Amino acid sequence: MFQLIGIALLFGAVFGTYIMTGGNMAVIIEAAPHEMMTIGGAGIAAFLISNSLSTIKATGGGLGKAVAGPKWKASDYTDLLSLLFLLTKTMKSKGVIALESHIEKPEDSTIFSRFPKIVKDHFAVDFICDTLRMMTMNLEDPHQVEDAMEKQLEKHHHEALEPSHALQNLADALPALGIVAAVLGVIKTMGSITEPPAVLGAMIGSALVGTFLGVFLAYGLVGPFASRLKAVIDEEGAFYKIIQAVLVAHLHGNAAQISVEIGRGNVPSDSQPSFLEMEEALGAIPNV
């Protein structure tokens, strides 16, 4: 929502001020289609050249993510902590054998099935199950497990940020592509140097529209969307860090409630449940 408001404010501030100071929109309107063909076409071409197919596809979805915001809401963090509480409690009270059926087929697990939104996130489920599987294979050194989880998180986060980097690279290129369009307009103008000053002035004005559009698109639209997408992905990454915090705390020998409380401390402030809210959520969970 705020992104759409920002776009409206951007166009209103830039073009509204231009009109209020006596600017002639006819020059921009007439030149914009041709300049946009040059800048937009070159930008798309550069985007396709510099990115893989998977990144190109992910960028399309990333634009929607930038507007919609992080997919994890406050209730999802409570659900995640509740899920981890059930898993660590089962492991501590009943042993690793009781946990095997849940981590081998999480889609059929009576524990995982209570949290359908989390189950739909394949990385979250695989991250939890793979880590618990390592524990069932007697890898119980908290430092080794934490290091292995950290590497997985870094890999996933790096891959998730590729669309944001691709958009930022496009934003960096657009001002230069705007100059390319402007230079072509100047070349065209110089080829008509014998025309009257009024005609030459109009041609130069049209050429400068290219520079304007390149800078406007880069710093007004594409760059901010790249920054917003990065912020959303960073916030979503905090969801997976909680998994690491809880499971490592469990390996250090803490009770399930303590491990969950350590994880709660890693929840982003806007979505963090209070201690009492978490206690109520855990108390409402029926026995496994």
Coordinates of N, CA and C in Angstrom, one line a residue, residues 4-200:
L4 N 2.4 2.0 -3.4 CA 1.5 2.7 -4.3 C 1.3 4.1 -4.0
I5 N 1.2 4.4 -2.7 CA 1.1 5.9 -2.3 C 2.4 6.6 -2.7
G6 N 3.5 5.9 -2.5 CA 4.8 6.6 -2.8 C 4.9 6.9 -4.3
I7 N 4.5 5.9 -5.2 CA 4.5 6.1 -6.6 C 3.7 7.3 -7.0
A8 N 2.4 7.4 -6.4 CA 1.6 8.5 -6.7 C 2.2 9.8 -6.3
L9 N 2.8 9.8 -5.1 CA 3.4 11.1 -4.6 C 4.6 11.4 -5.5
L10 N 5.4 10.4 -5.9 CA 6.5 10.7 -6.8 C 6.2 11.4 -8.1
F11 N 5.2 10.8 -8.8 CA 4.7 11.5 -10.0 C 4.1 12.8 -9.8
G12 N 3.3 13.0 -8.7 CA 2.7 14.2 -8.4 C 3.7 15.3 -8.1
A13 N 4.8 15.0 -7.3 CA 5.8 15.9 -6.9 C 6.6 16.4 -8.0
V14 N 7.1 15.4 -8.8 CA 8.0 15.7 -9.9 C 7.3 16.5 -11.1
F15 N 6.2 15.9 -11.6 CA 5.5 16.5 -12.7 C 4.6 17.7 -12.3
G16 N 4.1 17.6 -11.0 CA 3.3 18.7 -10.6 C 4.1 20.0 -10.4
T17 N 5.3 19.8 -9.9 CA 6.2 21.0 -9.7 C 6.6 21.5 -11.1
Y18 N 6.9 20.6 -12.0 CA 7.3 21.0 -13.4 C 6.2 21.9 -14.0
I19 N 5.0 21.4 -13.9 CA 3.8 22.2 -14.5 C 3.6 23.5 -13.8
M20 N 3.7 23.5 -12.4 CA 3.5 24.7 -11.7 C 4.6 25.8 -12.0
T21 N 5.7 25.4 -12.4 CA 6.8 26.4 -12.7 C 6.8 26.8 -14.2
G22 N 5.7 26.4 -14.9 CA 5.6 26.8 -16.3 C 6.1 25.8 -17.3
G23 N 6.4 24.6 -16.9 CA 6.9 23.6 -17.8 C 5.9 23.1 -18.8
N24 N 6.3 22.7 -20.0 CA 5.4 22.3 -21.0 C 5.4 20.8 -21.1
M25 N 4.3 20.1 -20.7 CA 4.2 18.7 -20.7 C 4.2 18.1 -22.1
A26 N 3.8 18.9 -23.0 CA 3.7 18.4 -24.4 C 5.0 17.9 -24.9
V27 N 6.1 18.6 -24.5 CA 7.5 18.2 -24.9 C 7.8 16.8 -24.4
I28 N 7.5 16.6 -23.1 CA 7.8 15.3 -22.5 C 6.9 14.2 -23.1
I29 N 5.6 14.5 -23.2 CA 4.6 13.5 -23.7 C 5.0 13.1 -25.1
E30 N 5.4 14.0 -25.9 CA 5.7 13.7 -27.3 C 7.0 12.9 -27.4
A31 N 8.0 13.2 -26.6 CA 9.3 12.5 -26.7 C 9.3 11.2 -25.9
A32 N 8.5 11.1 -24.9 CA 8.6 9.9 -23.9 C 8.4 8.6 -24.6
P33 N 7.5 8.4 -25.5 CA 7.4 7.0 -26.1 C 8.7 6.5 -26.8
H34 N 9.3 7.4 -27.6 CA 10.5 7.0 -28.3 C 11.7 6.8 -27.4
E35 N 11.8 7.7 -26.4 CA 12.9 7.6 -25.4 C 12.7 6.4 -24.5
M36 N 11.4 6.1 -24.2 CA 11.2 4.9 -23.4 C 11.5 3.6 -24.2
M37 N 11.3 3.6 -25.5 CA 11.6 2.5 -26.3 C 13.1 2.2 -26.2
T38 N 13.9 3.3 -26.3 CA 15.3 3.2 -26.3 C 15.8 2.7 -24.9
I39 N 15.4 3.5 -23.8 CA 15.8 3.2 -22.5 C 15.3 1.8 -22.0
G40 N 14.0 1.7 -22.1 CA 13.3 0.4 -21.7 C 13.8 -0.8 -22.4
G41 N 14.0 -0.7 -23.7 CA 14.4 -1.8 -24.5 C 15.9 -2.2 -24.2
A42 N 16.7 -1.1 -24.0 CA 18.1 -1.4 -23.7 C 18.2 -1.9 -22.2
G43 N 17.4 -1.4 -21.3 CA 17.4 -1.9 -20.0 C 17.0 -3.4 -19.9
I44 N 15.9 -3.7 -20.6 CA 15.4 -5.1 -20.6 C 16.5 -6.0 -21.2
A45 N 17.1 -5.5 -22.3 CA 18.2 -6.3 -22.9 C 19.3 -6.6 -21.9
A46 N 19.8 -5.5 -21.3 CA 20.9 -5.6 -20.3 C 20.5 -6.6 -19.2
F47 N 19.2 -6.5 -18.7 CA 18.7 -7.3 -17.6 C 18.8 -8.8 -18.1
L48 N 18.3 -9.1 -19.3 CA 18.4 -10.5 -19.8 C 19.8 -11.0 -19.9
I49 N 20.7 -10.1 -20.4 CA 22.1 -10.5 -20.6 C 22.8 -10.9 -19.3
S50 N 22.5 -10.1 -18.3 CA 23.2 -10.2 -17.0 C 22.7 -11.2 -16.0
N51 N 21.5 -11.8 -16.3 CA 20.9 -12.6 -15.2 C 20.5 -14.0 -15.8
S52 N 20.4 -15.0 -14.9 CA 20.0 -16.3 -15.3 C 18.5 -16.4 -15.4
L53 N 18.0 -17.4 -16.0 CA 16.5 -17.6 -16.1 C 15.8 -17.7 -14.8
S54 N 16.4 -18.3 -13.8 CA 15.8 -18.5 -12.5 C 15.7 -17.1 -11.8
T55 N 16.7 -16.3 -12.0 CA 16.7 -14.9 -11.4 C 15.7 -14.0 -12.1
I56 N 15.6 -14.2 -13.4 CA 14.6 -13.4 -14.1 C 13.2 -13.7 -13.7
K57 N 12.9 -15.0 -13.5 CA 11.6 -15.4 -13.0 C 11.3 -15.0 -11.6
A58 N 12.3 -15.1 -10.8 CA 12.2 -14.7 -9.4 C 12.0 -13.2 -9.2
T59 N 12.6 -12.4 -10.2 CA 12.4 -11.0 -10.1 C 11.0 -10.5 -10.3
G60 N 10.3 -11.2 -11.2 CA 8.9 -10.9 -11.4 C 8.1 -11.1 -10.1
G61 N 8.3 -12.2 -9.4 CA 7.6 -12.5 -8.2 C 8.1 -11.5 -7.1
G62 N 9.4 -11.1 -7.2 CA 9.9 -10.2 -6.2 C 9.2 -8.8 -6.2
L63 N 8.8 -8.4 -7.4 CA 8.1 -7.1 -7.4 C 6.8 -7.2 -6.6
G64 N 6.1 -8.3 -6.8 CA 4.9 -8.5 -6.0 C 5.2 -8.6 -4.5
K65 N 6.3 -9.2 -4.2 CA 6.7 -9.3 -2.8 C 7.0 -8.0 -2.2
A66 N 7.6 -7.1 -3.0 CA 8.0 -5.8 -2.5 C 6.8 -5.0 -2.1
V67 N 5.7 -5.2 -2.9 CA 4.4 -4.5 -2.6 C 3.7 -5.1 -1.4
A68 N 3.6 -6.5 -1.4 CA 2.8 -7.2 -0.4 C 3.5 -7.2 0.9
G69 N 4.9 -7.2 0.9 CA 5.6 -7.2 2.2 C 5.9 -8.6 2.6
P70 N 6.6 -8.8 3.8 CA 7.0 -10.1 4.2 C 5.8 -11.1 4.4
K71 N 6.0 -12.3 4.0 CA 4.9 -13.3 4.1 C 4.6 -13.7 5.5
W72 N 5.6 -13.6 6.4 CA 5.4 -14.1 7.8 C 4.9 -12.9 8.6
K73 N 3.7 -13.2 9.2 CA 3.0 -12.3 10.1 C 3.3 -12.7 11.6
A74 N 2.8 -11.9 12.5 CA 3.1 -12.1 13.9 C 2.6 -13.5 14.4
S75 N 1.4 -13.9 13.9 CA 0.9 -15.2 14.3 C 1.8 -16.3 13.8
D76 N 2.5 -16.1 12.6 CA 3.3 -17.2 12.1 C 4.6 -17.4 13.0
Y77 N 5.1 -16.3 13.6 CA 6.2 -16.5 14.5 C 5.8 -17.3 15.7
T78 N 4.6 -17.0 16.2 CA 4.1 -17.8 17.4 C 3.9 -19.3 17.0
D79 N 3.4 -19.5 15.8 CA 3.2 -20.9 15.3 C 4.6 -21.6 15.2
L80 N 5.6 -20.9 14.7 CA 6.9 -21.5 14.5 C 7.5 -21.9 15.9
L81 N 7.4 -21.0 16.8 CA 7.9 -21.3 18.2 C 7.1 -22.4 18.8
S82 N 5.8 -22.5 18.5 CA 5.0 -23.6 19.0 C 5.4 -24.9 18.4
L83 N 5.7 -24.9 17.1 CA 6.2 -26.1 16.4 C 7.5 -26.6 16.9
L84 N 8.4 -25.7 17.1 CA 9.7 -26.0 17.6 C 9.6 -26.5 19.1
F85 N 8.7 -25.9 19.8 CA 8.5 -26.4 21.2 C 8.1 -27.9 21.2
L86 N 7.1 -28.2 20.3 CA 6.6 -29.6 20.3 C 7.7 -30.6 19.9
L87 N 8.5 -30.1 18.9 CA 9.6 -31.0 18.4 C 10.7 -31.2 19.4
T88 N 11.1 -30.2 20.1 CA 12.2 -30.3 21.1 C 11.7 -31.0 22.3
K89 N 10.4 -30.8 22.7 CA 9.9 -31.4 23.8 C 9.8 -32.9 23.6
T90 N 9.3 -33.3 22.4 CA 9.2 -34.7 22.0 C 10.6 -35.4 22.0
M91 N 11.6 -34.7 21.5 CA 12.9 -35.2 21.4 C 13.5 -35.4 22.8
K92 N 13.2 -34.5 23.7 CA 13.8 -34.5 25.1 C 13.1 -35.5 25.9
S93 N 11.8 -35.7 25.8 CA 11.0 -36.5 26.7 C 10.9 -38.0 26.2
K94 N 10.8 -38.1 24.8 CA 10.6 -39.5 24.3 C 11.8 -40.0 23.5
G95 N 12.8 -39.2 23.3 CA 14.0 -39.6 22.6 C 13.9 -39.4 21.1
V96 N 15.0 -39.6 20.4 CA 15.1 -39.3 19.0 C 14.3 -40.3 18.1
I97 N 14.1 -41.5 18.6 CA 13.3 -42.5 17.9 C 11.8 -42.0 17.7
A98 N 11.3 -41.4 18.7 CA 9.9 -40.9 18.6 C 9.8 -39.7 17.6
L99 N 10.9 -39.1 17.3 CA 10.9 -38.0 16.4 C 11.1 -38.4 14.9
E100 N 11.6 -39.5 14.7 CA 12.0 -39.9 13.3 C 10.8 -39.9 12.3
S101 N 9.6 -40.4 12.8 CA 8.5 -40.4 11.9 C 8.0 -39.0 11.5
H102 N 8.3 -38.1 12.3 CA 7.9 -36.7 12.1 C 8.8 -36.0 11.1
I103 N 10.1 -36.3 11.2 CA 11.0 -35.6 10.3 C 11.3 -36.3 9.0
E104 N 10.9 -37.6 8.9 CA 11.1 -38.3 7.7 C 9.9 -38.0 6.7
K105 N 8.7 -37.9 7.3 CA 7.5 -37.6 6.4 C 6.8 -36.4 7.1
P106 N 7.3 -35.2 7.1 CA 6.6 -34.1 7.8 C 5.2 -33.8 7.3
E107 N 5.0 -34.1 6.0 CA 3.6 -33.9 5.5 C 2.6 -34.8 6.1
D108 N 3.0 -35.9 6.7 CA 2.1 -36.8 7.4 C 2.2 -36.7 8.9
S109 N 3.0 -35.8 9.4 CA 3.3 -35.7 10.8 C 2.1 -35.0 11.5
T110 N 1.8 -35.5 12.7 CA 0.7 -34.9 13.5 C 1.2 -33.6 14.1
I111 N 2.5 -33.4 14.2 CA 3.0 -32.2 14.7 C 3.0 -31.1 13.7
F112 N 3.6 -31.4 12.5 CA 3.8 -30.4 11.5 C 2.4 -30.0 10.9
S113 N 1.5 -31.0 10.9 CA 0.2 -30.7 10.2 C -0.6 -29.7 11.0
R114 N -0.3 -29.3 12.2 CA -1.0 -28.3 13.0 C -0.6 -26.9 12.5
F115 N 0.4 -26.8 11.6 CA 0.9 -25.5 11.2 C 1.0 -25.5 9.7
P116 N -0.1 -25.5 8.9 CA -0.1 -25.7 7.5 C 0.7 -24.6 6.7
K117 N 0.7 -23.4 7.2 CA 1.4 -22.3 6.5 C 2.9 -22.6 6.5
I118 N 3.4 -23.1 7.6 CA 4.9 -23.4 7.7 C 5.2 -24.6 6.9
V119 N 4.3 -25.6 6.8 CA 4.6 -26.8 6.0 C 4.7 -26.4 4.6
K120 N 4.0 -25.4 4.1 CA 4.1 -25.0 2.7 C 5.4 -24.4 2.3
D121 N 6.2 -23.9 3.3 CA 7.5 -23.4 3.1 C 8.5 -24.5 3.1
H122 N 8.9 -24.9 1.9 CA 9.8 -26.1 1.8 C 11.1 -25.9 2.5
F123 N 11.7 -24.7 2.4 CA 13.0 -24.5 3.0 C 12.9 -24.6 4.5
A124 N 11.8 -24.0 5.1 CA 11.7 -24.0 6.6 C 11.6 -25.5 7.1
V125 N 10.7 -26.3 6.4 CA 10.5 -27.7 6.8 C 11.8 -28.5 6.6
D126 N 12.5 -28.3 5.5 CA 13.7 -29.0 5.2 C 14.8 -28.6 6.2
F127 N 14.8 -27.3 6.5 CA 15.8 -26.8 7.4 C 15.7 -27.4 8.8
I128 N 14.4 -27.5 9.3 CA 14.1 -28.1 10.6 C 14.5 -29.6 10.5
C129 N 13.9 -30.3 9.5 CA 14.1 -31.8 9.5 C 15.5 -32.2 9.3
D130 N 16.2 -31.5 8.4 CA 17.6 -31.9 8.2 C 18.5 -31.7 9.4
T131 N 18.2 -30.6 10.2 CA 19.0 -30.4 11.4 C 18.6 -31.4 12.5
L132 N 17.4 -31.7 12.6 CA 17.0 -32.7 13.6 C 17.5 -34.1 13.2
R133 N 17.6 -34.3 11.9 CA 18.1 -35.6 11.4 C 19.6 -35.7 11.7
M134 N 20.3 -34.6 11.6 CA 21.7 -34.7 12.1 C 21.8 -35.0 13.5
M135 N 20.9 -34.5 14.3 CA 20.9 -34.8 15.8 C 20.6 -36.2 16.0
T136 N 19.7 -36.9 15.2 CA 19.4 -38.3 15.4 C 20.6 -39.2 15.0
M137 N 21.5 -38.6 14.2 CA 22.7 -39.3 13.8 C 23.9 -39.1 14.8
N138 N 23.5 -38.6 16.0 CA 24.5 -38.4 17.0 C 25.5 -37.2 16.8
L139 N 25.1 -36.3 15.9 CA 25.8 -35.0 15.8 C 25.3 -34.1 16.8
E140 N 25.9 -34.1 18.0 CA 25.3 -33.3 19.1 C 26.2 -32.2 19.6
D141 N 27.2 -31.9 18.8 CA 28.1 -30.7 19.2 C 27.4 -29.5 18.7
P142 N 26.9 -28.7 19.7 CA 26.2 -27.4 19.3 C 26.9 -26.5 18.4
H143 N 28.2 -26.4 18.5 CA 29.0 -25.5 17.6 C 29.0 -26.0 16.2
Q144 N 29.1 -27.3 16.0 CA 29.1 -27.9 14.7 C 27.8 -27.7 14.0
V145 N 26.7 -28.0 14.8 CA 25.4 -27.9 14.2 C 25.1 -26.4 13.9
E146 N 25.5 -25.5 14.8 CA 25.2 -24.1 14.5 C 26.0 -23.6 13.3
D147 N 27.2 -24.1 13.1 CA 28.0 -23.7 11.9 C 27.4 -24.3 10.7
A148 N 26.9 -25.5 10.7 CA 26.2 -26.1 9.5 C 25.0 -25.4 9.2
M149 N 24.2 -25.0 10.2 CA 23.0 -24.2 10.0 C 23.2 -22.9 9.4
E150 N 24.3 -22.2 9.9 CA 24.7 -20.9 9.5 C 25.0 -20.9 8.0
K151 N 25.7 -21.9 7.5 CA 26.1 -22.0 6.1 C 24.8 -22.2 5.2
Q152 N 23.9 -23.0 5.7 CA 22.6 -23.2 5.0 C 21.9 -21.9 4.9
L153 N 21.8 -21.2 6.0 CA 21.1 -19.9 6.0 C 21.8 -18.9 5.0
E154 N 23.1 -18.8 5.1 CA 23.8 -17.9 4.2 C 23.5 -18.2 2.7
K155 N 23.6 -19.5 2.4 CA 23.3 -19.9 1.0 C 21.9 -19.6 0.6
H156 N 20.9 -19.9 1.4 CA 19.5 -19.6 1.1 C 19.3 -18.1 0.9
H157 N 19.9 -17.3 1.9 CA 19.7 -15.8 1.9 C 20.4 -15.2 0.6
H158 N 21.5 -15.7 0.3 CA 22.2 -15.2 -0.9 C 21.4 -15.4 -2.2
E159 N 20.8 -16.6 -2.3 CA 20.0 -16.9 -3.5 C 18.7 -16.1 -3.5
A160 N 18.1 -15.9 -2.3 CA 16.9 -15.1 -2.2 C 17.1 -13.7 -2.6
L161 N 18.3 -13.2 -2.4 CA 18.6 -11.7 -2.6 C 19.0 -11.5 -4.1
E162 N 19.1 -12.5 -4.9 CA 19.5 -12.3 -6.3 C 18.6 -11.4 -7.1
P163 N 17.2 -11.5 -6.9 CA 16.3 -10.6 -7.6 C 16.6 -9.1 -7.2
S164 N 16.8 -8.9 -5.9 CA 17.1 -7.6 -5.5 C 18.3 -7.0 -6.1
H165 N 19.4 -7.8 -6.1 CA 20.6 -7.4 -6.8 C 20.4 -7.1 -8.2
A166 N 19.6 -7.9 -8.9 CA 19.4 -7.7 -10.3 C 18.6 -6.4 -10.6
L167 N 17.7 -6.1 -9.7 CA 17.0 -4.8 -9.9 C 17.9 -3.6 -9.6
Q168 N 18.7 -3.8 -8.6 CA 19.7 -2.7 -8.3 C 20.7 -2.5 -9.4
N169 N 21.1 -3.5 -10.0 CA 22.0 -3.4 -11.2 C 21.3 -2.7 -12.3
L170 N 20.0 -3.0 -12.5 CA 19.3 -2.3 -13.5 C 19.1 -0.8 -13.2
A171 N 18.9 -0.5 -11.9 CA 18.7 0.9 -11.5 C 20.0 1.6 -11.8
D172 N 21.2 1.0 -11.5 CA 22.5 1.6 -11.7 C 22.7 1.9 -13.2
A173 N 22.1 1.1 -14.1 CA 22.4 1.2 -15.5 C 21.5 2.2 -16.2
L174 N 20.3 2.4 -15.6 CA 19.3 3.3 -16.3 C 19.8 4.7 -16.5
P175 N 20.5 5.4 -15.6 CA 20.9 6.8 -15.9 C 21.9 6.8 -17.1
A176 N 22.8 5.8 -17.2 CA 23.7 5.7 -18.4 C 22.9 5.5 -19.7
L177 N 21.9 4.6 -19.6 CA 21.1 4.3 -20.8 C 20.3 5.6 -21.2
G178 N 19.9 6.4 -20.2 CA 19.2 7.6 -20.5 C 20.1 8.6 -21.2
I179 N 21.4 8.6 -20.9 CA 22.4 9.4 -21.6 C 22.5 8.9 -23.0
V180 N 22.5 7.6 -23.2 CA 22.6 7.0 -24.6 C 21.5 7.6 -25.4
A181 N 20.2 7.5 -24.8 CA 19.1 8.0 -25.6 C 19.2 9.5 -25.9
A182 N 19.8 10.3 -24.9 CA 20.0 11.7 -25.1 C 21.0 12.0 -26.2
V183 N 22.1 11.2 -26.2 CA 23.1 11.4 -27.2 C 22.6 11.1 -28.6
L184 N 21.8 10.1 -28.7 CA 21.2 9.8 -30.0 C 20.3 11.0 -30.5
G185 N 19.6 11.6 -29.5 CA 18.8 12.8 -29.8 C 19.7 14.0 -30.3
V186 N 20.8 14.1 -29.6 CA 21.8 15.2 -30.0 C 22.3 15.0 -31.4
I187 N 22.7 13.7 -31.7 CA 23.2 13.3 -33.0 C 22.1 13.7 -34.1
K188 N 20.9 13.4 -33.8 CA 19.8 13.7 -34.7 C 19.7 15.2 -34.9
T189 N 19.8 15.9 -33.8 CA 19.7 17.4 -33.8 C 20.9 18.0 -34.7
M190 N 22.1 17.5 -34.5 CA 23.2 18.0 -35.3 C 23.0 17.7 -36.8
G191 N 22.3 16.6 -37.1 CA 22.1 16.4 -38.5 C 21.1 17.3 -39.1
S192 N 20.4 18.1 -38.2 CA 19.4 19.1 -38.7 C 19.8 20.5 -38.3
I193 N 21.1 20.8 -38.3 CA 21.7 22.0 -37.8 C 21.2 23.2 -38.6
T194 N 20.8 23.0 -39.8 CA 20.3 24.1 -40.6 C 18.9 24.6 -40.3
E195 N 18.2 23.8 -39.5 CA 16.8 24.2 -39.1 C 16.8 25.5 -38.2
P196 N 15.7 26.1 -38.2 CA 15.5 27.3 -37.3 C 15.8 27.0 -35.9
P197 N 16.2 28.0 -35.1 CA 16.4 27.8 -33.6 C 15.3 27.2 -32.9
A198 N 14.1 27.5 -33.2 CA 12.9 27.0 -32.5 C 12.8 25.5 -32.8
V199 N 13.1 25.0 -33.9 CA 13.0 23.6 -34.2 C 14.2 22.9 -33.5
L200 N 15.4 23.5 -33.6 CA 16.5 22.9 -32.9 C 16.3 22.8 -31.4

